[in-house]
Short mmCIF file of C-alpha atoms and ligand atoms in Angstrom, two decimals:
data_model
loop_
_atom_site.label_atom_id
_atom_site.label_comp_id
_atom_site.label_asym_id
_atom_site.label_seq_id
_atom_site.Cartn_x
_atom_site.Cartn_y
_atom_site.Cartn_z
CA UNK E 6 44.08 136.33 121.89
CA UNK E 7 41.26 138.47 120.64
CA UNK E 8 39.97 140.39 117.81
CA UNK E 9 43.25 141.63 115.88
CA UNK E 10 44.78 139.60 112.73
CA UNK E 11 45.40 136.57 112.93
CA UNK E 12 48.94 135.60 111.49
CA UNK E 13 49.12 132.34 110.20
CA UNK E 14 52.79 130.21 109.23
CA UNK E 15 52.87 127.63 106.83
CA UNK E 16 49.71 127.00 104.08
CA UNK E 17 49.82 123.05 104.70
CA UNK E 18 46.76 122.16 105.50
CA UNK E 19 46.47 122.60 108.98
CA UNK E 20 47.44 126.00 108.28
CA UNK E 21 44.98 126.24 105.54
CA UNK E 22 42.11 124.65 107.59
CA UNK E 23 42.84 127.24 110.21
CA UNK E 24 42.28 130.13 107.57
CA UNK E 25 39.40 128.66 106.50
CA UNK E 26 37.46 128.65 109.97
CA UNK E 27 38.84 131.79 111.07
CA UNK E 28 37.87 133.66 107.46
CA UNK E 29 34.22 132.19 107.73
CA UNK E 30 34.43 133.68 111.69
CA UNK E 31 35.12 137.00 110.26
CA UNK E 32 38.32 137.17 111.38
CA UNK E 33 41.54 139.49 109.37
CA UNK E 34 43.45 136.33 108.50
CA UNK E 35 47.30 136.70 106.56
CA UNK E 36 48.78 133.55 105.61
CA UNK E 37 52.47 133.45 105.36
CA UNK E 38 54.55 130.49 103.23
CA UNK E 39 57.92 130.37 102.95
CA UNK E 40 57.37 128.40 99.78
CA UNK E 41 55.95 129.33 96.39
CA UNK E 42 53.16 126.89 96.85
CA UNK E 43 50.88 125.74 99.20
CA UNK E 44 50.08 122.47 100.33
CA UNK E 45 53.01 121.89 102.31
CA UNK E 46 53.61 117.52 102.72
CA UNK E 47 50.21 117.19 100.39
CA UNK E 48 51.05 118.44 97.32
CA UNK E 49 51.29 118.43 93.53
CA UNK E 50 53.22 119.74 90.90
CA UNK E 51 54.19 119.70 87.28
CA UNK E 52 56.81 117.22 87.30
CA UNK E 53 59.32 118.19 83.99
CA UNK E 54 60.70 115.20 83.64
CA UNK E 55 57.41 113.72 82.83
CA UNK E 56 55.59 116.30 81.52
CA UNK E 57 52.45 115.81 83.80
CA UNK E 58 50.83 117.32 87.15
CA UNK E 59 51.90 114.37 89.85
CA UNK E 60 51.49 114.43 93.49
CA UNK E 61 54.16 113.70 96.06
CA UNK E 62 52.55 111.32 97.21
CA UNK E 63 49.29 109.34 96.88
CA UNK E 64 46.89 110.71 99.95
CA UNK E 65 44.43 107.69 101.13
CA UNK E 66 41.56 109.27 103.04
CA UNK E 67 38.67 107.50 104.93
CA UNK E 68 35.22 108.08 104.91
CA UNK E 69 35.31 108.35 108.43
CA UNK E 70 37.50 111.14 107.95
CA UNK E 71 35.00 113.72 108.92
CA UNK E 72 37.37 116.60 109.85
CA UNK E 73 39.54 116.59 106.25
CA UNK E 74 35.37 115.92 104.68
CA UNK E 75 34.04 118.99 106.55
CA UNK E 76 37.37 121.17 105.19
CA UNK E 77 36.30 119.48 101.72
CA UNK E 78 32.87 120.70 102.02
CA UNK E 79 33.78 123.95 103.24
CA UNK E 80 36.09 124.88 100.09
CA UNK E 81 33.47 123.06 97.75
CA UNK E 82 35.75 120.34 96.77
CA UNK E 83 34.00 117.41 98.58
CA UNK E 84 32.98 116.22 94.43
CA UNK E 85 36.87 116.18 93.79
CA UNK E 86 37.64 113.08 95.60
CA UNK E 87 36.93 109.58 94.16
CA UNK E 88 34.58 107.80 96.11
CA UNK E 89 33.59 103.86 95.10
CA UNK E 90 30.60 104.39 96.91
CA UNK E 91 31.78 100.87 99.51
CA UNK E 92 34.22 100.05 101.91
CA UNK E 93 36.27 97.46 98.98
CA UNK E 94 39.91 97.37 98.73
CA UNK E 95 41.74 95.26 96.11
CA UNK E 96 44.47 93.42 97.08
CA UNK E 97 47.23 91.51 95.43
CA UNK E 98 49.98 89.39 96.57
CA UNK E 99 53.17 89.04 94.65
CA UNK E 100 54.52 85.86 96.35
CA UNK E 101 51.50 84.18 95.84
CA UNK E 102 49.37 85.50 92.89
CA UNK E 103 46.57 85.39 94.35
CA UNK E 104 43.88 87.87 94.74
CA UNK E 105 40.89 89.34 96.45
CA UNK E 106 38.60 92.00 97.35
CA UNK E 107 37.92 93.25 100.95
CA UNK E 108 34.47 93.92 101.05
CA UNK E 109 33.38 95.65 104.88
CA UNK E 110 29.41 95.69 105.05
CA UNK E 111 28.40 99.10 105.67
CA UNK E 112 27.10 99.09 109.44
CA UNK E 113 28.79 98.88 112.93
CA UNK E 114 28.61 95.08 113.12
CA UNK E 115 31.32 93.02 110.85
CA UNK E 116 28.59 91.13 109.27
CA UNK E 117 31.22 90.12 106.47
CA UNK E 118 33.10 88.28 108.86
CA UNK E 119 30.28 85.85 108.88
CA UNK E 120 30.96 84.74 105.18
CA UNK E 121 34.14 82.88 104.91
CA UNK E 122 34.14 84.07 101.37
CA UNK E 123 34.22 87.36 102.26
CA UNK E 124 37.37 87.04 104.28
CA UNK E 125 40.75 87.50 103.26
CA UNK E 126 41.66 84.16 102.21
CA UNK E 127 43.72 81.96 104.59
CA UNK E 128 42.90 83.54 107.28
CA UNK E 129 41.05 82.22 110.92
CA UNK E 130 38.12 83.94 112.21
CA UNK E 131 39.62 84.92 115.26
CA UNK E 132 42.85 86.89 113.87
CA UNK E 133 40.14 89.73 112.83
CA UNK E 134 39.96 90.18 116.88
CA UNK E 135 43.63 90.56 116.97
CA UNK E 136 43.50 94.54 117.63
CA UNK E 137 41.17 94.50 120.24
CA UNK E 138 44.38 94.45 122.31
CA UNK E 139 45.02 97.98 121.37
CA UNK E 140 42.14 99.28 122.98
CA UNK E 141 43.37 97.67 126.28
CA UNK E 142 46.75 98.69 126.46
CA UNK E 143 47.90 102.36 128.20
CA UNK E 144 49.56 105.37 126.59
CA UNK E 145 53.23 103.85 126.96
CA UNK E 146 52.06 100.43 124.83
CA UNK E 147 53.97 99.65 121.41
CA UNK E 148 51.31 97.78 119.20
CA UNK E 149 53.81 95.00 119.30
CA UNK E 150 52.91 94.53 122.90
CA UNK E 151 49.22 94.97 122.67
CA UNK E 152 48.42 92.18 119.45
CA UNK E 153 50.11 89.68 117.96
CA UNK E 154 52.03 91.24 114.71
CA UNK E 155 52.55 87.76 113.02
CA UNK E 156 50.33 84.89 110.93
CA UNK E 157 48.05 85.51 107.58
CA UNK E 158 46.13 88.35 108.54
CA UNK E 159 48.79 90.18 110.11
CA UNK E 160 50.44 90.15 106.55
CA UNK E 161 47.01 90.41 104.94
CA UNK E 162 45.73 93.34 106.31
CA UNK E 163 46.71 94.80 109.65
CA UNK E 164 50.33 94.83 108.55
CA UNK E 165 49.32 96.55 105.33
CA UNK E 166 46.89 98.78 107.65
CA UNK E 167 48.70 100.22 109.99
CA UNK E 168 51.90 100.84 108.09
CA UNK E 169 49.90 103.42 105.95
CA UNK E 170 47.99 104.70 108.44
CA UNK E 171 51.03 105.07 111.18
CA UNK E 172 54.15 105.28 108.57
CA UNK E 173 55.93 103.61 111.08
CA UNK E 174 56.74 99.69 111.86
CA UNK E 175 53.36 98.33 113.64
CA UNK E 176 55.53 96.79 116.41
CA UNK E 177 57.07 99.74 117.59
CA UNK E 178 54.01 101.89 117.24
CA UNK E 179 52.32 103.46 119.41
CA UNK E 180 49.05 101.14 120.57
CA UNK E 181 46.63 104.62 121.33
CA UNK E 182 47.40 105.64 117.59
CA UNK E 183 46.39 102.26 116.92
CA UNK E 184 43.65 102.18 118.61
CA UNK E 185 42.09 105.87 117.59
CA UNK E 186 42.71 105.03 113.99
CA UNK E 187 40.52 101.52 114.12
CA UNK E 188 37.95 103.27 116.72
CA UNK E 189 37.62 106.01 113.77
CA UNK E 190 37.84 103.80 110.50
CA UNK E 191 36.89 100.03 110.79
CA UNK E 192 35.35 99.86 114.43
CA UNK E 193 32.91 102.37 112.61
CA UNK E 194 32.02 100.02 110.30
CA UNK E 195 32.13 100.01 106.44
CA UNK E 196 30.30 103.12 105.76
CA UNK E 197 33.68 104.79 107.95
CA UNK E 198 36.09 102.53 105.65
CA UNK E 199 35.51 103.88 101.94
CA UNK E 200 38.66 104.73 100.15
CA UNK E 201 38.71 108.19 99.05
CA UNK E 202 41.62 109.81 97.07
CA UNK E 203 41.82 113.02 95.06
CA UNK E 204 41.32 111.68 91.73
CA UNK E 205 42.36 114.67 90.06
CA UNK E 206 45.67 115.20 92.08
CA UNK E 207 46.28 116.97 95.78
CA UNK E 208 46.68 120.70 94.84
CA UNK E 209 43.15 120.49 92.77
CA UNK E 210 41.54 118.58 95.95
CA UNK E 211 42.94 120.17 99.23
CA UNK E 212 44.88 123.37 98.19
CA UNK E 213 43.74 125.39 94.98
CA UNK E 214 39.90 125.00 96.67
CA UNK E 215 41.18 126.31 99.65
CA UNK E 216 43.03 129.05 98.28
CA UNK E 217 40.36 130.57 96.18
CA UNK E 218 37.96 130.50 99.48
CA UNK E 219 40.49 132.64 100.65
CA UNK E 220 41.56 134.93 97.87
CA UNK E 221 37.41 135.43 97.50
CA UNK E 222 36.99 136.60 100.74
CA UNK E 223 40.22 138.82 101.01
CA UNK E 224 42.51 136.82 103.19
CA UNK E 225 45.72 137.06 101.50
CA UNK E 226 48.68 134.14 101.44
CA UNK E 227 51.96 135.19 100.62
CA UNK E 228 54.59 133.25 99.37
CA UNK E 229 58.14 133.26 99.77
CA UNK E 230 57.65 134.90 103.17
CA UNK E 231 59.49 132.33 105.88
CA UNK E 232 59.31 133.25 109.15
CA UNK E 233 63.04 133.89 110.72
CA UNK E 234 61.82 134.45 114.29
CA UNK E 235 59.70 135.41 116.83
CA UNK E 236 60.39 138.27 118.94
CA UNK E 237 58.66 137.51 122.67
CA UNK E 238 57.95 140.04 125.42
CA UNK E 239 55.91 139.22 128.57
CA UNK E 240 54.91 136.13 127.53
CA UNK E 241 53.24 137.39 124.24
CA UNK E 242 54.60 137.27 120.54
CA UNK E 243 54.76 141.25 119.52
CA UNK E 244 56.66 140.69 116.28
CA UNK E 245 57.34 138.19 113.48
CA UNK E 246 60.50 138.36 111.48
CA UNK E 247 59.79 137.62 108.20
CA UNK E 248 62.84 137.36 105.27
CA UNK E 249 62.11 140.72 103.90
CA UNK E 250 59.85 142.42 106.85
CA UNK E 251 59.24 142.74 109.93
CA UNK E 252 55.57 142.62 111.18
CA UNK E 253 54.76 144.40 114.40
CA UNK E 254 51.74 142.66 116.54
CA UNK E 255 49.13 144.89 118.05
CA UNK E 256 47.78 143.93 121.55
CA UNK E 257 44.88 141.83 119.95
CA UNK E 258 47.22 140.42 117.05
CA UNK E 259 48.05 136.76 116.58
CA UNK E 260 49.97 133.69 115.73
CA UNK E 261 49.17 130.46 114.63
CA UNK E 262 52.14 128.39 113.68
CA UNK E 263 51.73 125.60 111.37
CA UNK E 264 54.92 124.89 110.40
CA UNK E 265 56.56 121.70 110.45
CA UNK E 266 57.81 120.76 114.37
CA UNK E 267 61.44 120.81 113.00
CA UNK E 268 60.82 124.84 112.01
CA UNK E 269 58.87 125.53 115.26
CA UNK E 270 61.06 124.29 117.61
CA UNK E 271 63.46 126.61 116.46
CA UNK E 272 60.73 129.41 116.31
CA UNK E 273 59.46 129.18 120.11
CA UNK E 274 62.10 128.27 122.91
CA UNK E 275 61.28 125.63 124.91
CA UNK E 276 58.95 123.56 122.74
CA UNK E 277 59.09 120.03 122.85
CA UNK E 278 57.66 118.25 119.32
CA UNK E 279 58.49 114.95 117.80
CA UNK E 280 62.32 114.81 116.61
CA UNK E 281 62.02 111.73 115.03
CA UNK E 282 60.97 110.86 111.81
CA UNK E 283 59.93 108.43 108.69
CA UNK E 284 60.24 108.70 104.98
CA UNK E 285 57.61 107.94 102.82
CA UNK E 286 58.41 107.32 98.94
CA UNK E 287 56.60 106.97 95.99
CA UNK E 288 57.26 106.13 92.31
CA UNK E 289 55.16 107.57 89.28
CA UNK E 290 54.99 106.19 85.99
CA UNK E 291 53.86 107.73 82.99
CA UNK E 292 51.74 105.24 81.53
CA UNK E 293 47.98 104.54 80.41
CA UNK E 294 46.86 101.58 83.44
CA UNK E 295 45.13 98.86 81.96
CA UNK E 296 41.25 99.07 81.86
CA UNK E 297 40.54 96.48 84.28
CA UNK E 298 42.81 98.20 86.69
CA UNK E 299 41.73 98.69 90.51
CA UNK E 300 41.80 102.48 91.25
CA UNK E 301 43.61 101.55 94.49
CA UNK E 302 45.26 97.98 94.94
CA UNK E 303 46.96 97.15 98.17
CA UNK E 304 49.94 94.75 97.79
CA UNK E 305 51.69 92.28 100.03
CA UNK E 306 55.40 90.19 99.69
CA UNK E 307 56.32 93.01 97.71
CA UNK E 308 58.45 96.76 97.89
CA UNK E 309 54.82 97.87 96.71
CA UNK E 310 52.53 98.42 99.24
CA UNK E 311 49.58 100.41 97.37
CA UNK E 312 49.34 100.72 93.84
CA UNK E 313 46.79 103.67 92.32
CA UNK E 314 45.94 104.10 89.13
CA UNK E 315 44.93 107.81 87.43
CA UNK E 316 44.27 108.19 84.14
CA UNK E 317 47.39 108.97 82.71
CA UNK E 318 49.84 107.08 85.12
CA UNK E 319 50.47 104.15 87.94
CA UNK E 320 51.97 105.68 91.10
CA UNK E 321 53.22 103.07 93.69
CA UNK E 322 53.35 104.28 97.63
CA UNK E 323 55.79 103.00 100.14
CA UNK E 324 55.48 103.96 103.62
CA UNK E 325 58.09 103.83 106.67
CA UNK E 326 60.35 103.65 103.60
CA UNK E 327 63.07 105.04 105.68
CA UNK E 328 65.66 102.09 104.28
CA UNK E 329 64.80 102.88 100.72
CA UNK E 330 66.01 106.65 100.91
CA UNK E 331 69.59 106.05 100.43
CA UNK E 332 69.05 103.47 96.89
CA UNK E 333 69.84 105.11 94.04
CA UNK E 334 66.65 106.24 91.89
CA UNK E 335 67.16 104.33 88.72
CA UNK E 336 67.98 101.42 90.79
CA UNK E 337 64.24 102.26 92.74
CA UNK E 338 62.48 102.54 89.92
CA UNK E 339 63.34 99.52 88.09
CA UNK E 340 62.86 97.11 90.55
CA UNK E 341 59.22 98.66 91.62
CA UNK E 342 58.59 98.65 87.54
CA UNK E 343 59.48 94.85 87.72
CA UNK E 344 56.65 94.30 90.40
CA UNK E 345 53.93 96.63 89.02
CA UNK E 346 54.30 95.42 85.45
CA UNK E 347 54.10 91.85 87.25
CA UNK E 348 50.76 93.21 88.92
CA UNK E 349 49.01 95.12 85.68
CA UNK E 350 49.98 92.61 83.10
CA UNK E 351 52.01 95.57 81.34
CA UNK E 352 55.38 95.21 79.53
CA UNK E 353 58.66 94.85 81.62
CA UNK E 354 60.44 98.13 79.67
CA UNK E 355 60.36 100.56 82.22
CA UNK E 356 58.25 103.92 81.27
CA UNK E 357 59.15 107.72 81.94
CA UNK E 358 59.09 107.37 86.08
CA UNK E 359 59.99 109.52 88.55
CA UNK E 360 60.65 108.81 92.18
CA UNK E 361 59.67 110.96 95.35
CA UNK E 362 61.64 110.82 98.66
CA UNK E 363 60.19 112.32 101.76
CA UNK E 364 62.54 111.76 104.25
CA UNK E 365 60.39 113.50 107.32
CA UNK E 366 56.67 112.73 105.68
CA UNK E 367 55.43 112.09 109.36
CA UNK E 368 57.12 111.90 113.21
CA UNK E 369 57.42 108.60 114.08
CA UNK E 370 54.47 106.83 115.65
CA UNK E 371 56.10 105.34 118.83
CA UNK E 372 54.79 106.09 122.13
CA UNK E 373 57.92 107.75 122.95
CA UNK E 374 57.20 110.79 120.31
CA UNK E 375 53.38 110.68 120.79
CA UNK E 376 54.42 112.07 124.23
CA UNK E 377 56.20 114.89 122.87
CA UNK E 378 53.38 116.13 121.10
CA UNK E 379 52.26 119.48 122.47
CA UNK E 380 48.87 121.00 122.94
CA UNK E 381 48.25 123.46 120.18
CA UNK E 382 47.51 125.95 123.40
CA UNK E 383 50.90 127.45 124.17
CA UNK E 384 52.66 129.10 127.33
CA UNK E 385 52.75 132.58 125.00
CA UNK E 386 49.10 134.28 125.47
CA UNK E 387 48.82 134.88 121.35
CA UNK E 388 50.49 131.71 120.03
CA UNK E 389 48.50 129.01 119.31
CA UNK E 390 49.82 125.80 117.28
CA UNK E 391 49.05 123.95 114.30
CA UNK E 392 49.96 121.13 112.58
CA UNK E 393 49.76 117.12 112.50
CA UNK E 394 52.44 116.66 115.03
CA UNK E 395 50.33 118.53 117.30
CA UNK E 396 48.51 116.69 120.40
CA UNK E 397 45.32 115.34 117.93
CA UNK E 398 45.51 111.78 118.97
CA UNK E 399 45.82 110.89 115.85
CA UNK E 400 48.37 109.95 113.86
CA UNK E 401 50.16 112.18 110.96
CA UNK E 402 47.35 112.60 108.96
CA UNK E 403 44.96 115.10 106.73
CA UNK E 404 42.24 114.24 109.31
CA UNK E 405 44.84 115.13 112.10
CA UNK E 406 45.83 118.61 110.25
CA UNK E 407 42.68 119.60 109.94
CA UNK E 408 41.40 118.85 113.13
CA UNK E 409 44.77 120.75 114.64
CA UNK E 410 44.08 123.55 112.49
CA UNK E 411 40.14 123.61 113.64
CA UNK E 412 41.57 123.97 117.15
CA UNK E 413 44.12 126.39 116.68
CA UNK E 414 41.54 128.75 114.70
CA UNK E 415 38.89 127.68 117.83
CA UNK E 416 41.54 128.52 120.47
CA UNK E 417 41.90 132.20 118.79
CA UNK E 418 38.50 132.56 118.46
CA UNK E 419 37.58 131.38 122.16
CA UNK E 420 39.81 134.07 123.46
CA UNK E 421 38.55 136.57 121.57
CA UNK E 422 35.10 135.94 122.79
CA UNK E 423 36.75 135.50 126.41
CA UNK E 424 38.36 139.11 126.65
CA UNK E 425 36.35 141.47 128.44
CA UNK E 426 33.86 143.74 126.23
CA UNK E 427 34.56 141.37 123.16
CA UNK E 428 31.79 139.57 121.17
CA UNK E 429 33.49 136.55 119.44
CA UNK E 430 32.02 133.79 116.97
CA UNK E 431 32.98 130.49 118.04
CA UNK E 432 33.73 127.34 115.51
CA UNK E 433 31.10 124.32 116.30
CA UNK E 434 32.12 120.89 115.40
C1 LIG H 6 54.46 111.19 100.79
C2 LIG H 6 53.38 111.40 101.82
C3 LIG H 6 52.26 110.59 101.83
C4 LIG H 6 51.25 110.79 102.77
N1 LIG H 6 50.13 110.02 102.72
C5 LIG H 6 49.09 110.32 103.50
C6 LIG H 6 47.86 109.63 103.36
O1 LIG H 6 47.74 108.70 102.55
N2 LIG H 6 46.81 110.01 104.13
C7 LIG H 6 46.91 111.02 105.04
O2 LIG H 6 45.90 111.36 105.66
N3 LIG H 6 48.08 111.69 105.22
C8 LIG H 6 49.16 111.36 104.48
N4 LIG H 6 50.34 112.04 104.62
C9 LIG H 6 50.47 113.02 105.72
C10 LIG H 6 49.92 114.39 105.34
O3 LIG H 6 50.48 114.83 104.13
C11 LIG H 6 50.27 115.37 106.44
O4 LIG H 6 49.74 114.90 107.66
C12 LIG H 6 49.75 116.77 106.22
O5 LIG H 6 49.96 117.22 104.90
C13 LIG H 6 50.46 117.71 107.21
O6 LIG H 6 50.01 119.04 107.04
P1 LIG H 6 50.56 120.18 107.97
O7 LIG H 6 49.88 121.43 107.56
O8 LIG H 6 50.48 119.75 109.38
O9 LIG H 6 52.13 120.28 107.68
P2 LIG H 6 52.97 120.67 106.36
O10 LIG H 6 52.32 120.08 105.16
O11 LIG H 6 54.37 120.27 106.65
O12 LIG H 6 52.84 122.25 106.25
C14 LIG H 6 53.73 123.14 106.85
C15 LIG H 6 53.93 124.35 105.96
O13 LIG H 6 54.73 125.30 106.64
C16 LIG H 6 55.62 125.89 105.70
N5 LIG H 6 56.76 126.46 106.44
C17 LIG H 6 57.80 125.80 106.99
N6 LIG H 6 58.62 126.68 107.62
C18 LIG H 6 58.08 127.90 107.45
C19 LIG H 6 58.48 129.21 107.87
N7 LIG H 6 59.57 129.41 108.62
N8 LIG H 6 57.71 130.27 107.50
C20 LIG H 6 56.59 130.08 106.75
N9 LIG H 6 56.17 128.85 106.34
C21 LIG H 6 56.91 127.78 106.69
C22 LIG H 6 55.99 124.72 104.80
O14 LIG H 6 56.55 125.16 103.58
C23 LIG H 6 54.64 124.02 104.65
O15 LIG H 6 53.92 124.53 103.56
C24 LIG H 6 51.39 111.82 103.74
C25 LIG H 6 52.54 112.61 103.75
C26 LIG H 6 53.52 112.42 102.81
C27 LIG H 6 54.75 113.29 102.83
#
């Protein structure tokens, strides 16, 4: 790969991210979507049966997040995201009634843990120490294996946890996802743990920043243009078949796909990716939260597992939802109504909702698909890969998107700067 354009498929946000570095690199970037919008799994849009801009689905960052920050910064919308300035989370439980605050002092040492106040109540001291099995445990490990996925705190908080973080059943997931999600976040300490969410909705956060960058510095994105195939000669990519066109590659020309790993295994022959997948689903509600309301409030013995509040509605997140997809909506939405009116105090007469089903929001976390991840390096000399599925070592997240789409712009760059006679800029991180 060298000096040519760079072609890049799918304006998720690895894709995205990719532009991004390449553009500031100086490099002739064209983005091609087969949507009309960007954003890809992280997305918003005006919904018509409610009348207002909702996301697909609630996006929980981490401060320790610094690859999905660094995009933020780059695109200038690091002020979009709401930041409580701590490491708290609110959390409910619907069994029970009761409730408290997780409150994760700010250095690398758990000084919290210390105060038995500051704990989540009914819980021992030593079920915080649980996960340390995760760090101990090989590639092949299921979480189950590696900690004990039972008792208060289990329930508490690493149940709670991990679900979000892996969309997947803890037990069967894979312990190294485990492990580089809590090395990254809470082994960090607090100041790695703030909740951060685009308080203003996805697009006006990840996508519409990112898309201006580009359209200011002449990199064009261009909708409605799905890639069909990939025509391969001598282990190179020399043309993409679009819907409408056909674009011919030059000798320094290339590819970054960032497509989802269903659309690129059909795009490149041989490619293994993750086949397996879980749904995520969330339910919005077009209503005014009550004052007092937490701006994010995890939930346990309930459907609900987080609970955010924006100004002008309550939107409820369920992750590894995957035996919710086939309920009917109204059904859905009524019964999560009946817990988050039980949780906000509001009245039981269910508001204007509207109910999101992502069947393939992420590839299952299991140690059997976190081995089919591939490098974003391919066998073809001007393909390079992006996406979350990619080989990040992390699990399907923003953080691993962007970091895949840092690489894939890095690899391009790299081998530009490699070929013989070439200057090249390389991306630092
Ligand atoms: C409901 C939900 C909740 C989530 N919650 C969180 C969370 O709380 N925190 C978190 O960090 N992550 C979360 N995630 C995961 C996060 O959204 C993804 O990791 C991230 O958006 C993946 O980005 P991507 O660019 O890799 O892939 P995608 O977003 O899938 O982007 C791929 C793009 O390629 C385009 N495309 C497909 N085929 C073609 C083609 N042939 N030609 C051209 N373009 C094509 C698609 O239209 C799409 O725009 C959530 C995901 C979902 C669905």
């Amino acid at each position: 790969m060298s000096a040519g354009a760079v072609h890049i498929v799918g304006a998720g946000i690895a894709g995205l991210s990719a532009a991004v570095r390449l553009v500031e690199a100086g490099r002739n970037v064209v983005v091609h979507e087969a949507a009309s919008f960007a954003g890809g799994r992280c997305r918003s849009y005006l919904d018509p049966t409610l009348g207002v801009v909702i996301d697909n689905g609630n996006h929980l960052l981490l401060s320790g997040n610094h690859a999905a920050l660094d995009y933020l910064g780059r695109i200038g919308a690091l002020k979009t995201l709401h930041d409580p300035g701590a490491a708290v989370f609110d959390f409910a439980d619907l069994a029970s009634g009761e409730r408290w605050r997780l409150d994760l002092s700010e250095g690398r040492i758990p000084w919290w843990l210390l105060d038995r106040k500051k704990r989540v109540p009914g819980t021992a001291l030593g079920e915080y120490f649980a996960p340390l099995g995760v760090f101990m445990k090989g590639e092949n490990a299921t979480v189950g294996e590696a900690m004990d996925c039972g008792g208060p705190l289990y329930e508490r908080l690493w149940r709670p946890l991990l679900t979000s973080a892996l969309n997947t059943d803890p037990p069967e997931s894979s312990a190294a996802l485990a492990a580089a999600l809590l090395r990254e976040t809470l082994a960090a300490g607090g100041k790695a743990c703030h909740p951060l969410f685009a308080a203003h909705g996805l697009a006006n956060s990840f996508i519409d920043p990112a898309l201006a960058f580009l359209a200011e510095r002449g990199a064009p994105v261009r909708f409605g243009d799905r890639l069909r195939s990939i025509r391969l000669e001598d282990k190179r990519a020399v043309a993409l078949e679009f819907d409408r066109t056909t674009q011919e590659l030059g000798a320094d020309d290339c590819l970054i796909l960032s497509a989802p790993p269903w659309i690129a295994k059909d795009l490149l022959p041989g490619l293994v990716a993750p086949d397996e997948y879980r749904a995520i689903l969330n339910a919005h509600f077009h209503v005014t939260p009550p004052a007092r309301q937490p701006a994010i409030l995890g939930v346990v013995n309930g459907q609900i597992e987080w609970l955010f509040a924006f100004p002008d509605r309550l939107s409820v997140t369920i992750s590894n939802a995957d035996r919710l997809i086939d309920r009917p909506r109204e059904e859905l939405a009524a019964s999560i109504w009946r817990e988050a009116a039980a949780l906000t105090g509001l009245a039981p007469s269910l508001p204007p909702w509207q109910i999101v089903k992502e069947k393939r929001a992420t590839f299952a976390a299991t140690p059997a698909q976190n081995a089919r991840r591939p490098d974003s390096r391919t066998q073809w000399a001007n393909i390079a890969l992006a996406g979350d599925w990619t080989q990040t070592g992390l699990p399907a997240t923003i953080e691993g998107a962007v970091r895949s789409g840092y690489k894939a712009a890095s690899i391009v760059i790299q081998s530009g700067a490699d070929a013989p006679g070439r200057r090249g800029t390389s991306v630092s991180r």
